[in-house]
Amino acid sequence: MQRNGGGVGAGGQPWVLRRVRLTWLSFMLFFILVFFPLIAHYYLTTIDEAGGPDKRIFGPRPGGELCEAKHVQDLCRIRESVSEELLQLEAKRQELNGEIAHLNLRIEACKRSIDSAKQDLLQLKNVISQTEHSYKELMAQNQPKLSLPVRLLPDKEDAGLPPPRSARSCRLRSCFDYARCPLTSGFPVYVYDTSSYPWGERLDPLVKQAFAASVKSNIYVTDNPAIACLYLVLVGEIVESSSPPPSPSELEKQLKALPYWRSDGHNHLLVHLSRKSMTQNFLYNVSTGRAAVAQSTFLEQQYREGFDLVVSPLVHALSEPNFLEVPPQVPVKRKYLFTFQGERVESLRSSLQEAPPQSFEEEMEGDPPADYDDRIIGTLKAVQDSHLDQVLVEFTCKKPRSSLPTEWALCGEREDRLEVLKASTFALVIAPGDGQLVASAGCGMRLFEALEVGAIPVVLGDHSRLPYHQFIRWTEAAITVPKPRVTELHFLLRSLSDNDMLTMRRQGRFIWETYFSTSENVLNTILASIRTSVQVPAAPIKDEPAQEIPHKAGKLAGTDANLADNGDLDLGPVETEPPYASPRFLRNFTYTAADTYRAWNRAPGPFHLFPHTPLDPVLPSEAKFLGSGTGFRPIGGGTGGSGKEFQAALGGNVPREQFTVVMLTYEREEVLMNSLERLNGLPYLNKVVVVWNSPKPPSDDLLWPDIGLPIVVVRTEKNSLNNRFLPWDVVETEAILSIDDDAHLRHDEIMFGFRVWREARDRIVGFPGRYHAWDVNHQSWLYNSNYSCELSMVLTGAAFFHKYYAYLYSYVMPQAIRDMVDEYINCEDIAMNFLVSHITRKPPIKVTSRWTFRCPGCPQALSHDDSHFHERHKCINFFVKVYGYMPLLYTQFRVDSVLFKTRLPHDKTKCFKFI
């Protein structure tokens, strides 16, 4: 017990001491935390009051002097700035509230104006509808409605017209049944199968194959004989064999046995195509009834003027002429002034057909007329011996070809004769000595070879009938001299100027290419001759059908400020017109014989090139192409004016006209979209045709700009630059603006070019000019794109041209040129310049002083390739070989507006500027 008690008492004293210490420590902390701050505050306050108001540290400062403290100055500035902004925002809010109220009033006024405008528009539509109805009534009263006549087809056994007095007195008016060929018939032609008549097996195989191939591709041939206007029978050339050809009586029976002969053979054409100078005239003494005959050899008693047809020989049966082997047309003067190689045939050759006493050859032998062949031989030898000019005349042959009696036989092989003719300025063609032989295959062969190599034919004998002489004006391509004037022949040939000779050589080349060169051309020419004689218009060439690619239109395209800002040069109305197609003038039923020579005889010319030739039937724009101011166009609208009047209307002889943009592109969608947007708001634009030249279609998510006019995307069969110039059926205007997808032109420049083109519709009018030059060192032509005051080409990457040239480029221009363009994927613009200059004999027109037109920042085009210029050099030289001469013409003429300024590099001499 004591131990426990003592332990407690002893241990209690330290616990008390610890409690006292904790109490003291708590008191001290309380004192420090409470009384010490009070004492410090009092002390500091006493010191602050003692120091005066200027030396106060913690006391309040009068007049906002607290902001003078450095650490709070920034906060004060922020407070003041926020206060000012709040005041400004309040003022702005009040101003906006006022504008909103004003705009609400304007909106209400606009709504009322829209309602009023809608009522006015409705009234205008009613007035327009009434006016159109009145116009139609007036037109119906003054112009009776014409419809195509109902075609009455005669019965199969219908003999038609009464028989003529004799078969040799046949003319179209008496032996041709016009009832089978109405103007609206389209001139259907039925061709007999060569296996359907007995002598068809004896025909020359090459002639048969060439004839069949030409018939297959001809647009007039029909398989329905009931509707045929003309029936074609191939009767020659017959291959020589051991068995003699059918006698005249047998041949007459075989002709009458033809299923559609109808007793007299009216509307039949018997075609004899000769491949040799010695050809059989087995139709002589054969009564062909009312059937016309087309062949190369005719006797005067046999030939029926205006009814029968003298045709050219068929030299290239199944082969195409090689343009690289055709000599150039320049230089004009060649080694020989004239040449002639031939041997006169004086006796009947054993190879001729033996016939009864009234055969063709025996009749010629029995009554030989007086001729001048001896005088011709003596005169030509005297010219050769005089050495005044270098001539070549040979009257004996080592290997004479078989020919008809009294005719001059050809010498040697064809290749040898062509080599001589290539060195000849003129080629003599001496007519047969017998005047009764008005046409012969031998003379036709000489004429063909002379035209082929560019030797100007000189026909001695004005009694000869040259091929298609009723339709071709041979005086523009050949010289015909009567035999009695042979003594003056040398003087006559030396008196011709170089220009006249070059013109005749070009015309001869045109005639040869168009009518003689291939079997297809020969057949087309024969049919065109008959069709023209009966005044049936040619079938129009079809437009190229456009396979459109569907596409989605995006948002409305904006207007580039750089393109819209034209300064003071406003050449079009502010608002664009709706699409308006050019009027189409198809002269289908107004063609008359008065146009025959104009259509057939003029070599390349803007108004005469092939409008009715076999190669180029009537083009849809043919009549319109005659230019502004002709009788085919609406006259009026040229009332003058300037300023706003000039801006708002085109005026001139065609007061209302638009153009179509044709844009070629290949997998550059972004560049294409930008170019299309730049066309927004362009005046007089009809539509945009995008030629999609890539086999890959456009992206499905591609949004095309909405420019307020149709954008037609055309799919092409292959990637070819020739697609740029196809005559697409969606192009409904005469004017075409061919433009690259990266071309960058302002609206005022395009409008200025369009107005200039309207003054020169037969020429290329554009912006980038180029020229050709002769390389003396390499003796070849070069393409040059340097800045120059002289040019000969305008690139079609930004140029206007007539749609007429699209037909000629695609269907008439030699295929070898288009093949060259496809091979190099280049030179299509040069080819178009060659074509237009060849046709018009005029240079292009450059507008404005701009030399380049590429958009900045666009991806590189084909023209940036290193081989681009080398290929263009080759193209120019190849095109010269195809045409036979250099058709490009230089010009220093440039058309600028008075508001354009010429910008030239400082190191270039200024060009003359024609305004």
Coordinates of C-alpha atoms in Angstrom, one line a residue, residues 281 284 297-301 345-346 348 352 357-369 404-407 432-440:
N281 CA -14.1 0.2 -175.4
Y284 CA -19.0 1.0 -178.6
T297 CA -12.4 6.5 -173.7
F298 CA -15.0 7.9 -176.0
L299 CA -15.4 8.2 -179.7
E300 CA -17.2 11.3 -181.0
Q301 CA -20.1 9.3 -182.4
V345 CA 0.7 4.5 -182.7
E346 CA -0.1 4.2 -186.4
L348 CA -3.9 -1.6 -185.2
L352 CA -6.8 -5.0 -179.4
P357 CA -16.2 -4.3 -189.4
Q358 CA -17.9 -1.5 -187.4
S359 CA -15.7 -2.0 -184.3
F360 CA -14.2 1.0 -182.5
E361 CA -10.7 0.5 -183.7
E362 CA -11.5 -0.4 -187.3
E363 CA -13.7 2.7 -187.7
M364 CA -10.8 4.8 -186.5
E365 CA -8.4 3.1 -188.9
G366 CA -10.7 3.4 -191.8
D367 CA -11.2 7.2 -191.8
P368 CA -8.0 8.9 -190.5
P369 CA -8.5 12.6 -190.3
L404 CA -5.1 2.9 -179.1
P405 CA -4.5 3.7 -182.8
T406 CA -3.5 7.3 -183.5
E407 CA -2.7 7.8 -179.9
P432 CA -4.8 11.5 -180.4
G433 CA -4.3 12.3 -184.1
D434 CA -7.8 11.2 -184.9
G435 CA -10.2 14.0 -184.0
Q436 CA -13.0 11.4 -183.5
L437 CA -11.3 10.1 -180.4
V438 CA -12.5 12.8 -178.0
A439 CA -11.3 11.1 -174.9
S440 CA -8.8 8.3 -174.3

